Short mmCIF file of C-alpha atoms (C1' of nucleotides) in Angstrom, two decimals:
data_model
loop_
_atom_site.label_atom_id
_atom_site.label_comp_id
_atom_site.label_asym_id
_atom_site.label_seq_id
_atom_site.Cartn_x
_atom_site.Cartn_y
_atom_site.Cartn_z
CA MET H 1 34.26 -33.43 -24.58
CA GLN H 2 34.21 -35.70 -27.16
CA LEU H 3 35.65 -38.30 -27.09
CA PHE H 4 35.80 -41.70 -29.57
CA ASP H 5 34.05 -45.11 -28.31
CA THR H 6 35.55 -48.25 -29.56
CA ALA H 7 31.90 -49.53 -29.65
CA ARG H 8 31.14 -46.52 -32.10
CA GLN H 9 34.00 -46.29 -33.87
CA GLU H 10 33.19 -42.93 -33.86
CA VAL H 11 33.91 -39.47 -32.14
CA VAL H 12 31.27 -38.84 -30.43
CA PRO H 13 30.04 -36.05 -27.28
CA PHE H 14 30.42 -37.32 -23.91
CA GLU H 15 27.92 -36.67 -21.68
CA PRO H 16 28.01 -37.01 -17.82
CA ARG H 17 24.89 -37.91 -15.83
CA GLY H 18 23.14 -36.22 -13.21
CA GLY H 19 26.67 -34.36 -13.23
CA ARG H 20 29.68 -37.46 -12.41
CA VAL H 21 32.07 -39.10 -13.84
CA GLY H 22 33.09 -43.23 -13.08
CA ILE H 23 35.94 -44.10 -15.05
CA TYR H 24 37.76 -48.04 -14.37
CA VAL H 25 41.03 -47.99 -16.35
CA CYS H 26 42.48 -51.41 -16.83
CA GLY H 27 45.78 -51.57 -14.04
CA ILE H 28 48.91 -53.23 -14.40
CA THR H 29 49.71 -56.79 -13.32
CA PRO H 30 51.76 -56.24 -10.74
CA TYR H 31 55.08 -58.44 -11.24
CA ASP H 32 57.81 -55.98 -13.44
CA SER H 33 58.64 -52.22 -13.24
CA ALA H 34 56.26 -49.64 -15.06
CA HIS H 35 57.32 -48.75 -18.49
CA LEU H 36 56.16 -46.01 -20.97
CA GLY H 37 53.22 -47.85 -22.11
CA HIS H 38 52.12 -47.68 -19.04
CA ALA H 39 52.54 -44.35 -18.03
CA PHE H 40 50.68 -43.25 -21.71
CA VAL H 41 48.30 -44.80 -20.68
CA TYR H 42 47.15 -43.69 -17.30
CA HIS H 43 48.46 -40.10 -18.19
CA VAL H 44 45.92 -40.19 -20.22
CA PHE H 45 43.13 -41.06 -18.71
CA ASP H 46 44.41 -38.66 -15.70
CA VAL H 47 44.69 -36.43 -18.05
CA LEU H 48 40.38 -37.30 -18.89
CA HIS H 49 40.40 -36.55 -14.80
CA ARG H 50 41.77 -33.42 -13.90
CA ARG H 51 39.92 -32.01 -17.58
CA PHE H 52 36.30 -33.37 -15.50
CA ARG H 53 37.46 -32.38 -12.59
CA ASP H 54 37.81 -28.72 -13.51
CA ALA H 55 35.42 -29.12 -15.19
CA GLY H 56 33.53 -28.79 -12.12
CA LEU H 57 32.16 -33.22 -12.57
CA GLY H 58 32.22 -35.19 -9.80
CA VAL H 59 34.82 -38.00 -10.90
CA ARG H 60 35.74 -41.27 -9.30
CA SER H 61 38.26 -43.24 -11.05
CA VAL H 62 39.04 -46.73 -10.11
CA ARG H 63 42.21 -48.67 -11.40
CA ASN H 64 42.15 -52.07 -10.80
CA VAL H 65 45.43 -54.90 -9.45
CA THR H 66 45.57 -57.86 -11.21
CA ASP H 67 47.75 -59.74 -8.37
CA VAL H 68 47.07 -63.01 -8.98
CA ASP H 69 48.27 -64.74 -12.73
CA ASP H 70 50.47 -66.70 -13.92
CA ASP H 71 53.34 -64.52 -14.83
CA ILE H 72 52.89 -62.80 -11.11
CA LEU H 73 53.42 -66.57 -9.98
CA ARG H 74 56.03 -67.15 -11.73
CA VAL H 75 58.55 -64.45 -11.17
CA ALA H 76 57.62 -64.97 -7.69
CA ARG H 77 58.35 -68.21 -7.81
CA GLU H 78 61.81 -67.41 -9.30
CA ARG H 79 62.75 -65.02 -6.67
CA GLY H 80 62.06 -67.73 -4.11
CA VAL H 81 59.56 -64.66 -2.61
CA ASP H 82 55.62 -64.90 -1.91
CA PHE H 83 53.55 -63.63 -4.63
CA ARG H 84 51.65 -61.28 -2.44
CA ALA H 85 54.76 -59.67 -1.25
CA LEU H 86 55.77 -59.05 -4.64
CA ALA H 87 52.58 -58.10 -5.60
CA THR H 88 53.03 -55.30 -3.16
CA GLU H 89 56.53 -54.24 -3.89
CA GLN H 90 55.61 -53.43 -7.17
CA ILE H 91 52.57 -51.69 -6.25
CA ARG H 92 54.68 -49.58 -4.31
CA MET H 93 57.22 -49.03 -7.00
CA PHE H 94 54.31 -47.95 -9.16
CA ASP H 95 52.41 -46.36 -7.39
CA HIS H 96 56.02 -44.14 -6.25
CA ASP H 97 56.41 -43.61 -10.36
CA MET H 98 53.13 -42.28 -11.04
CA ALA H 99 53.45 -40.04 -8.39
CA GLU H 100 56.84 -38.78 -9.41
CA ILE H 101 55.01 -38.31 -13.05
CA GLY H 102 52.62 -35.93 -11.35
CA LEU H 103 49.00 -38.22 -11.62
CA LEU H 104 46.76 -37.88 -9.96
CA PRO H 105 45.63 -40.85 -7.28
CA VAL H 106 43.18 -42.51 -8.05
CA ASP H 107 39.96 -43.16 -5.78
CA ALA H 108 40.63 -46.71 -5.77
CA ALA H 109 43.10 -49.62 -6.40
CA PRO H 110 40.79 -53.37 -5.84
CA ARG H 111 43.28 -55.60 -5.82
CA ALA H 112 41.99 -59.40 -7.60
CA THR H 113 42.43 -60.89 -4.75
CA GLU H 114 40.16 -59.92 -2.61
CA HIS H 115 37.38 -60.19 -4.59
CA VAL H 116 37.69 -63.38 -5.19
CA GLU H 117 34.48 -64.64 -3.08
CA GLU H 118 32.41 -61.65 -5.42
CA MET H 119 33.68 -63.57 -8.65
CA VAL H 120 32.93 -66.63 -7.58
CA GLY H 121 29.35 -65.13 -7.47
CA TRP H 122 29.30 -64.14 -10.14
CA ILE H 123 31.08 -67.51 -11.72
CA VAL H 124 27.51 -69.43 -9.70
CA ARG H 125 25.07 -66.88 -11.47
CA LEU H 126 26.49 -67.30 -15.67
CA VAL H 127 26.70 -71.31 -14.51
CA ASP H 128 23.21 -71.25 -13.34
CA ASP H 129 21.83 -69.51 -16.52
CA ALA H 130 24.49 -72.05 -19.40
CA TYR H 131 26.29 -69.09 -19.84
CA ALA H 132 29.10 -71.42 -18.23
CA TYR H 133 29.51 -74.61 -17.83
CA ALA H 134 32.34 -76.40 -14.93
CA VAL H 135 34.74 -78.83 -15.97
CA GLY H 136 36.71 -81.07 -14.31
CA GLY H 137 37.84 -77.74 -11.06
CA TRP H 138 37.24 -75.34 -13.93
CA VAL H 139 34.84 -72.81 -15.51
CA PHE H 140 34.87 -72.30 -19.15
CA PHE H 141 32.51 -69.06 -20.78
CA ASP H 142 29.77 -70.90 -23.44
CA SER H 143 31.01 -67.96 -26.34
CA GLY H 144 27.84 -69.94 -28.39
CA MET H 145 25.62 -68.74 -25.53
CA TYR H 146 26.38 -64.80 -26.98
CA PRO H 147 26.17 -64.63 -30.23
CA ASP H 148 27.93 -61.05 -30.45
CA TYR H 149 31.23 -61.85 -28.95
CA GLY H 150 33.43 -60.37 -31.43
CA ARG H 151 31.31 -57.59 -31.20
CA LEU H 152 33.78 -54.78 -30.20
CA SER H 153 36.58 -55.77 -31.53
CA ARG H 154 34.73 -56.32 -35.01
CA LEU H 155 35.98 -59.53 -35.65
CA ASP H 156 34.31 -62.97 -36.84
CA HIS H 157 34.16 -66.50 -35.06
CA PRO H 158 35.69 -67.54 -37.30
CA THR H 159 38.78 -65.30 -37.67
CA MET H 160 39.14 -64.96 -34.20
CA ILE H 161 39.93 -69.14 -34.35
CA GLU H 162 42.08 -69.04 -36.17
CA LEU H 163 43.85 -66.44 -34.94
CA SER H 164 43.49 -67.84 -31.42
CA ARG H 165 45.71 -71.09 -33.30
CA GLU H 166 48.00 -68.94 -35.03
CA ARG H 167 48.92 -66.65 -31.56
CA GLY H 168 49.56 -70.20 -29.11
CA ALA H 169 46.33 -70.68 -27.84
CA ASN H 170 44.10 -73.62 -27.69
CA PRO H 171 41.25 -73.39 -29.37
CA ASP H 172 40.86 -77.31 -29.49
CA ASP H 173 40.90 -77.36 -26.37
CA PRO H 174 38.62 -80.78 -25.74
CA ARG H 175 37.14 -79.63 -22.75
CA LYS H 176 35.70 -76.19 -24.67
CA ARG H 177 32.49 -76.45 -26.24
CA HIS H 178 33.15 -73.82 -28.41
CA PRO H 179 37.22 -72.66 -29.96
CA LEU H 180 36.44 -69.29 -27.93
CA ASP H 181 34.90 -70.68 -24.78
CA PHE H 182 37.24 -68.36 -22.37
CA VAL H 183 38.30 -68.96 -18.20
CA LEU H 184 36.28 -68.02 -15.87
CA TRP H 185 37.67 -70.38 -13.61
CA GLN H 186 40.17 -73.09 -12.57
CA ALA H 187 42.10 -74.97 -10.66
CA SER H 188 45.26 -74.37 -9.04
CA ALA H 189 47.49 -76.24 -9.48
CA PRO H 190 50.41 -77.94 -6.37
CA GLY H 191 51.89 -75.33 -4.95
CA GLU H 192 49.84 -72.54 -6.19
CA PRO H 193 47.78 -69.92 -4.19
CA SER H 194 43.25 -70.98 -4.03
CA TRP H 195 40.40 -70.13 -3.42
CA PRO H 196 37.38 -72.36 -2.34
CA SER H 197 34.44 -72.48 -5.68
CA PRO H 198 31.89 -74.92 -5.80
CA TRP H 199 34.24 -76.73 -8.50
CA GLY H 200 36.78 -77.38 -5.72
CA GLN H 201 40.32 -75.24 -4.89
CA GLY H 202 41.12 -72.88 -7.37
CA ARG H 203 41.48 -69.25 -9.10
CA PRO H 204 40.15 -66.58 -10.89
CA GLY H 205 40.73 -66.27 -14.70
CA TRP H 206 41.70 -62.82 -16.04
CA HIS H 207 38.10 -60.94 -17.24
CA ILE H 208 35.78 -62.02 -14.53
CA GLU H 209 38.30 -59.70 -12.51
CA CYS H 210 37.20 -55.56 -14.05
CA THR H 211 33.86 -56.97 -14.98
CA VAL H 212 33.57 -57.50 -11.03
CA MET H 213 35.31 -54.58 -9.59
CA SER H 214 34.11 -52.27 -11.84
CA THR H 215 31.06 -53.09 -11.67
CA GLY H 216 31.81 -53.14 -7.53
CA ALA H 217 32.95 -50.10 -7.18
CA LEU H 218 31.34 -47.85 -10.11
CA GLY H 219 27.91 -49.75 -10.63
CA HIS H 220 26.48 -49.72 -13.70
CA PRO H 221 26.49 -48.86 -16.85
CA ILE H 222 30.15 -48.03 -16.83
CA ASP H 223 30.52 -44.63 -17.61
CA ILE H 224 33.96 -44.87 -19.37
CA HIS H 225 36.11 -48.14 -19.77
CA GLY H 226 39.10 -47.95 -20.91
CA GLY H 227 42.98 -49.12 -20.78
CA GLY H 228 45.30 -49.47 -23.26
CA ASP H 229 44.22 -50.73 -27.44
CA ASP H 230 46.10 -54.62 -26.80
CA LEU H 231 43.63 -55.50 -24.25
CA ILE H 232 40.04 -54.60 -26.82
CA PHE H 233 40.38 -58.21 -27.52
CA PRO H 234 40.18 -60.63 -25.58
CA HIS H 235 39.73 -59.17 -22.83
CA HIS H 236 37.25 -56.43 -23.06
CA GLU H 237 35.28 -58.94 -24.92
CA SER H 238 34.99 -61.24 -22.72
CA GLU H 239 34.18 -58.74 -19.93
CA ILE H 240 31.07 -57.62 -22.10
CA ALA H 241 30.12 -60.70 -22.87
CA GLN H 242 30.18 -62.13 -19.42
CA ALA H 243 28.63 -58.90 -17.64
CA GLU H 244 25.51 -59.09 -20.70
CA ALA H 245 25.23 -62.63 -20.12
CA ALA H 246 24.99 -61.66 -16.13
CA GLY H 247 22.23 -59.02 -16.93
CA VAL H 248 23.96 -55.92 -16.78
CA ALA H 249 23.25 -53.87 -19.26
CA PRO H 250 24.56 -51.98 -21.33
CA TYR H 251 27.71 -52.81 -19.55
CA VAL H 252 29.84 -49.68 -20.00
CA ARG H 253 28.85 -45.84 -22.12
CA HIS H 254 31.99 -45.63 -23.39
CA TRP H 255 34.41 -47.35 -24.47
CA SER H 256 37.66 -45.73 -24.18
CA HIS H 257 41.28 -47.38 -25.84
CA VAL H 258 44.78 -46.01 -25.53
CA ALA H 259 47.18 -46.42 -28.81
CA MET H 260 50.06 -49.00 -27.78
CA VAL H 261 53.75 -47.01 -27.68
CA ASN H 262 56.78 -48.48 -30.17
CA HIS H 263 60.18 -48.86 -28.85
CA GLU H 264 63.53 -50.08 -31.56
CA GLY H 265 60.79 -51.37 -34.11
CA GLU H 266 58.33 -53.14 -32.17
CA LYS H 267 55.57 -52.34 -29.38
CA MET H 268 57.76 -52.34 -26.12
CA SER H 269 56.48 -54.90 -24.25
CA LYS H 270 57.91 -57.13 -21.93
CA SER H 271 58.76 -60.58 -23.64
CA LEU H 272 60.45 -57.85 -25.73
CA GLY H 273 62.74 -56.91 -22.97
CA ASN H 274 62.28 -53.44 -25.41
CA LEU H 275 61.83 -51.62 -21.77
CA VAL H 276 62.10 -48.24 -21.48
CA PHE H 277 61.05 -46.98 -17.15
CA VAL H 278 59.49 -44.34 -15.98
CA ARG H 279 62.39 -44.78 -13.21
CA ASP H 280 64.74 -43.79 -16.05
CA LEU H 281 63.08 -41.50 -17.61
CA VAL H 282 62.27 -39.35 -13.59
CA ARG H 283 65.97 -39.59 -13.00
CA ARG H 284 67.52 -37.32 -16.34
CA VAL H 285 64.44 -35.01 -16.28
CA PRO H 286 61.77 -33.78 -14.05
CA GLY H 287 58.04 -34.99 -13.71
CA ALA H 288 56.61 -32.37 -15.14
CA ALA H 289 58.82 -33.11 -18.69
CA VAL H 290 58.26 -36.42 -18.85
CA ARG H 291 54.26 -35.39 -19.05
CA LEU H 292 54.76 -33.50 -21.45
CA LEU H 293 56.27 -36.01 -23.49
CA LEU H 294 54.01 -37.92 -23.14
CA ALA H 295 50.53 -35.47 -23.65
CA SER H 296 52.58 -34.29 -27.02
CA HIS H 297 51.69 -37.44 -28.89
CA HIS H 298 47.77 -37.94 -29.83
CA TYR H 299 46.43 -40.47 -27.66
CA ARG H 300 45.31 -42.72 -30.46
CA THR H 301 47.59 -43.14 -32.10
CA SER H 302 50.93 -44.87 -31.74
CA TRP H 303 53.83 -43.90 -31.76
CA THR H 304 57.13 -45.14 -31.66
CA TYR H 305 59.28 -43.57 -29.02
CA ASP H 306 62.49 -42.01 -29.00
CA ASP H 307 65.19 -41.03 -27.13
CA HIS H 308 65.61 -37.39 -27.95
CA GLU H 309 62.15 -36.72 -27.24
CA VAL H 310 63.17 -36.39 -23.54
CA ASP H 311 65.80 -33.83 -24.68
CA ALA H 312 62.61 -31.90 -26.89
CA ALA H 313 60.22 -32.45 -23.71
CA ALA H 314 62.98 -31.34 -21.50
CA ALA H 315 63.51 -28.01 -23.57
CA ARG H 316 60.18 -27.65 -23.86
CA HIS H 317 59.87 -27.47 -19.82
CA ARG H 318 62.47 -25.14 -19.79
CA ARG H 319 60.72 -23.21 -21.93
CA TYR H 320 57.74 -22.89 -19.81
CA VAL H 321 59.53 -22.52 -16.25
CA ALA H 322 61.48 -19.43 -18.09
CA ALA H 323 58.35 -17.91 -19.33
CA MET H 324 56.31 -18.49 -15.55
CA GLN H 325 59.58 -16.77 -14.35
CA GLY H 326 60.05 -14.26 -16.41
CA GLY H 327 58.33 -11.12 -17.25
CA GLY H 328 56.65 -10.87 -19.98
CA THR H 329 53.05 -10.02 -20.13
CA LEU H 330 49.84 -11.06 -22.00
CA SER H 331 46.99 -8.97 -22.46
CA HIS H 332 43.84 -10.20 -20.82
CA GLU H 333 42.69 -10.33 -23.98
CA ALA H 334 45.49 -12.69 -25.45
CA ALA H 335 45.46 -14.93 -22.87
CA HIS H 336 41.51 -15.34 -22.95
CA ALA H 337 41.65 -16.55 -26.57
CA HIS H 338 44.78 -19.02 -25.63
CA GLU H 339 43.10 -20.28 -22.63
CA GLN H 340 39.99 -20.83 -24.90
CA ARG H 341 41.95 -21.99 -28.38
CA PHE H 342 43.43 -24.93 -25.50
CA PHE H 343 40.09 -25.64 -24.32
CA GLU H 344 38.26 -26.34 -27.31
CA ARG H 345 41.85 -28.86 -28.49
CA LEU H 346 41.47 -30.40 -25.01
CA ASP H 347 37.67 -30.86 -25.57
CA ASP H 348 38.41 -32.72 -29.31
CA ASP H 349 38.86 -35.83 -28.28
CA LEU H 350 41.32 -35.18 -25.61
CA ASP H 351 43.94 -32.96 -28.73
CA THR H 352 46.66 -33.34 -25.82
CA PRO H 353 49.64 -31.79 -28.86
CA GLY H 354 47.17 -29.98 -30.06
CA ALA H 355 46.48 -28.07 -25.86
CA LEU H 356 50.24 -28.15 -26.58
CA ASP H 357 50.98 -25.70 -29.85
CA GLU H 358 48.47 -23.21 -27.46
CA LEU H 359 51.14 -23.42 -24.39
CA ASP H 360 54.26 -22.59 -26.93
CA ALA H 361 52.56 -19.40 -28.22
CA ILE H 362 51.91 -18.16 -24.71
CA ALA H 363 55.07 -19.27 -23.99
CA ALA H 364 56.72 -18.09 -26.71
CA GLU H 365 54.71 -14.16 -26.06
CA LEU H 366 55.82 -14.96 -22.90
CA SER H 367 58.96 -14.58 -23.48
CA SER H 368 59.88 -13.26 -26.60
CA GLY H 369 61.71 -9.54 -25.30
CA SER H 370 61.31 -9.71 -21.68
CA THR H 371 64.20 -9.63 -18.96
CA GLY H 372 61.85 -8.28 -16.61
CA VAL H 373 61.65 -9.58 -12.84
CA ALA H 374 58.00 -9.14 -12.23
CA PRO H 375 56.24 -13.11 -12.41
CA GLY H 376 52.84 -13.91 -11.42
CA THR H 377 50.69 -11.94 -13.41
CA GLU H 378 47.58 -13.00 -15.94
CA GLY H 379 49.33 -14.93 -18.26
CA GLN H 380 52.14 -16.62 -15.80
CA GLN H 381 49.17 -18.13 -13.65
CA LEU H 382 47.57 -18.62 -16.74
CA LEU H 383 50.45 -20.94 -18.05
CA GLY H 384 50.96 -22.31 -14.49
CA ARG H 385 46.88 -23.65 -14.66
CA LEU H 386 46.59 -24.48 -17.83
CA LEU H 387 49.67 -26.87 -17.58
CA GLY H 388 48.28 -28.32 -14.17
CA VAL H 389 45.07 -29.42 -16.91
CA LEU H 390 47.79 -31.51 -18.74
CA GLY H 391 49.43 -32.80 -15.06
CA ALA H 392 52.59 -31.35 -15.94
CA GLU H 393 52.23 -28.40 -12.55
CA THR H 394 56.11 -27.05 -12.69
CA GLU H 395 57.41 -26.06 -9.38
CA ALA H 396 58.14 -23.40 -7.91
CA VAL H 397 62.06 -23.04 -9.67
CA PRO H 398 64.41 -24.88 -10.27
CA ALA H 399 66.37 -21.95 -10.68
"C1'" G I 1 43.09 -63.78 -43.16
"C1'" G I 2 40.39 -59.03 -40.30
"C1'" C I 3 41.08 -53.71 -38.17
"C1'" G I 4 43.66 -49.91 -38.18
"C1'" A I 5 47.07 -45.58 -38.55
"C1'" C I 6 51.21 -43.78 -41.63
"C1'" G I 7 54.44 -41.23 -45.82
"C1'" U I 8 55.64 -32.93 -44.96
"C1'" A I 9 63.18 -30.89 -44.08
"C1'" G I 10 68.00 -34.66 -40.21
"C1'" C I 11 64.25 -35.41 -36.49
"C1'" C I 12 59.71 -35.16 -34.28
"C1'" A I 13 55.24 -33.10 -36.06
"C1'" A I 14 50.95 -28.18 -36.95
"C1'" G I 15 48.10 -27.47 -41.12
"C1'" U I 16 45.33 -25.45 -45.38
"C1'" G I 17 42.37 -25.63 -52.55
"C1'" G I 18 46.01 -19.97 -53.68
"C1'" U I 19 52.81 -21.23 -53.92
"C1'" A I 20 54.29 -24.97 -46.02
"C1'" A I 21 53.28 -23.70 -37.61
"C1'" G I 22 56.21 -25.06 -33.79
"C1'" G I 23 59.45 -27.66 -31.60
"C1'" C I 24 64.78 -31.09 -31.62
"C1'" A I 25 69.23 -30.71 -33.57
"C1'" G I 26 72.66 -27.69 -36.84
"C1'" A I 27 74.27 -22.07 -38.06
"C1'" G I 28 74.56 -17.35 -36.93
"C1'" G I 29 74.12 -13.58 -32.92
"C1'" U I 30 72.84 -11.10 -27.78
"C1'" C I 31 74.51 -11.71 -22.94
"C1'" U I 32 78.07 -13.59 -19.64
"C1'" G I 33 84.79 -13.23 -17.30
"C1'" C I 34 84.49 -18.67 -19.20
"C1'" A I 35 80.25 -21.76 -20.30
"C1'" A I 36 75.13 -22.77 -19.45
"C1'" A I 37 69.98 -21.08 -19.71
"C1'" A I 38 67.23 -18.10 -22.22
"C1'" C I 39 66.27 -14.26 -26.07
"C1'" C I 40 66.82 -13.04 -31.92
"C1'" U I 41 67.77 -14.79 -36.98
"C1'" U I 42 68.37 -19.12 -40.67
"C1'" C I 43 67.28 -23.90 -42.45
"C1'" A I 44 61.04 -28.02 -46.50
"C1'" U I 45 57.31 -26.92 -52.36
"C1'" C I 46 54.58 -31.69 -48.25
"C1'" G I 47 55.65 -40.82 -50.58
"C1'" U I 48 55.37 -41.72 -56.73
"C1'" G I 49 51.68 -41.38 -61.64
"C1'" G I 50 47.42 -40.12 -63.24
"C1'" G I 51 43.30 -37.21 -62.54
"C1'" U I 52 39.28 -32.76 -61.45
"C1'" U I 53 41.40 -27.20 -60.87
"C1'" C I 54 42.51 -20.76 -63.10
"C1'" G I 55 45.39 -23.03 -59.11
"C1'" A I 56 46.84 -29.53 -55.06
"C1'" U I 57 50.63 -30.24 -50.37
"C1'" U I 58 45.62 -29.73 -49.52
"C1'" C I 59 39.56 -33.10 -54.08
"C1'" C I 60 39.80 -37.83 -56.80
"C1'" C I 61 41.64 -42.95 -59.21
"C1'" A I 62 45.88 -45.83 -59.10
"C1'" C I 63 51.05 -47.33 -57.47
"C1'" C I 64 54.96 -48.19 -53.68
"C1'" G I 65 56.45 -48.13 -48.86
"C1'" U I 66 56.20 -47.89 -43.60
"C1'" C I 67 53.58 -49.49 -39.01
"C1'" G I 68 50.65 -51.72 -35.68
"C1'" C I 69 47.05 -54.59 -33.34
"C1'" C I 70 44.82 -59.19 -33.12
"C1'" U I 71 43.05 -64.44 -26.18
"C1'" C I 72 51.24 -63.09 -22.43
"C1'" C I 73 50.82 -57.75 -22.77
"C1'" A I 74 49.01 -51.27 -21.27
#
RNA sequence: GGCGACGUAGCCAAGUGGUAAGGCAGAGGUCUGCAAAACCUUCAUCGUGGGUUCGAUUCCCACCGUCGCCUCCA
């Protein structure tokens, strides 16, 4: 399997260690419904998971849940519910949506609120080693102590500082020693949930949870750590800093980032309101069709969702179903050749669009000119099996 | 400012130094009581201008244009 590594900026062979692969993907903040962008990211890692599994590797996949942060507290306040209840409800809906489109359950889905104690421990180590400092109940990571900050995103310090200023962040916060210092721990405001710490009652910053929970669940180095490419900076950048500063180095062997999904001319995001929800799509077409829609885009190329794609994906799905129900046949040689090319494509940096081309070819051969009634032959079985690798298993027969 | 992607038929999109897969939509047809589905057929000279070459959509240069991300974010 060849995969693009963000850190090295090139497609490199992924080498499993001892027949096992640990995958950690940054999950959601559960305060709103899952949209296509989320689905795309988790679909990509699901295909990767399935591919490794089918290749005989022991896969352990972990996807965290950021169940305490400004957004979730805000929404909970607006709706007058407890933030934990809101999180639990949203997680259930998220899991339901992902199951609808055929994602395998992850092996572990740790919630930030369940690991605060470990985070405090990690932060204490950083403070003890002078990589972090406390100011009035808050703790910041001292980026001045970590010159490599910016390595993953390939941004230099002046640029990062200028950017953060433009973006409304506050590099000039007088409490910070260096403009790029980031929050490890913050004092809770009145009414906010809080946990005890050496610096008073507070709650963790965003970045620390992933470093703590990923290494906690998978040890280190993490084989594959990924998420949407909007997380490269500052989230993953900061994870590396706080991990390596704590002596966990190398932290990650292979960084994998999935491109953004756009809609109506802009990145699909909560703040812009241009969302396409998974829930709405699965009401229109089978979950497998949604998977085919996602698989028709390469994970490193950002794309713009268009409503027509649903029809195209549904049509492709119907063709596959028809091919599996029909009595067309494929020679043993042809089946073998198709299967081989399918996996070559998939193993070449997860080229799912290329793999789909191969399935199209199989379906075309199975469909052309046949009206037979003897499904279940080698060709049909192959098509069904390969669809399974993409997470687009087709239900027996929806007539 | 930094990083990156991209310009191929109405739309999505693959691809190669020798005259362009596939899909969606559209058109025609087969099947069907009608229809749907399925199947068959049909539909482009590859952003602009140069250059290299026997020959470029594919290589080089320039230009134009589009887009994404950059401490809320997958």
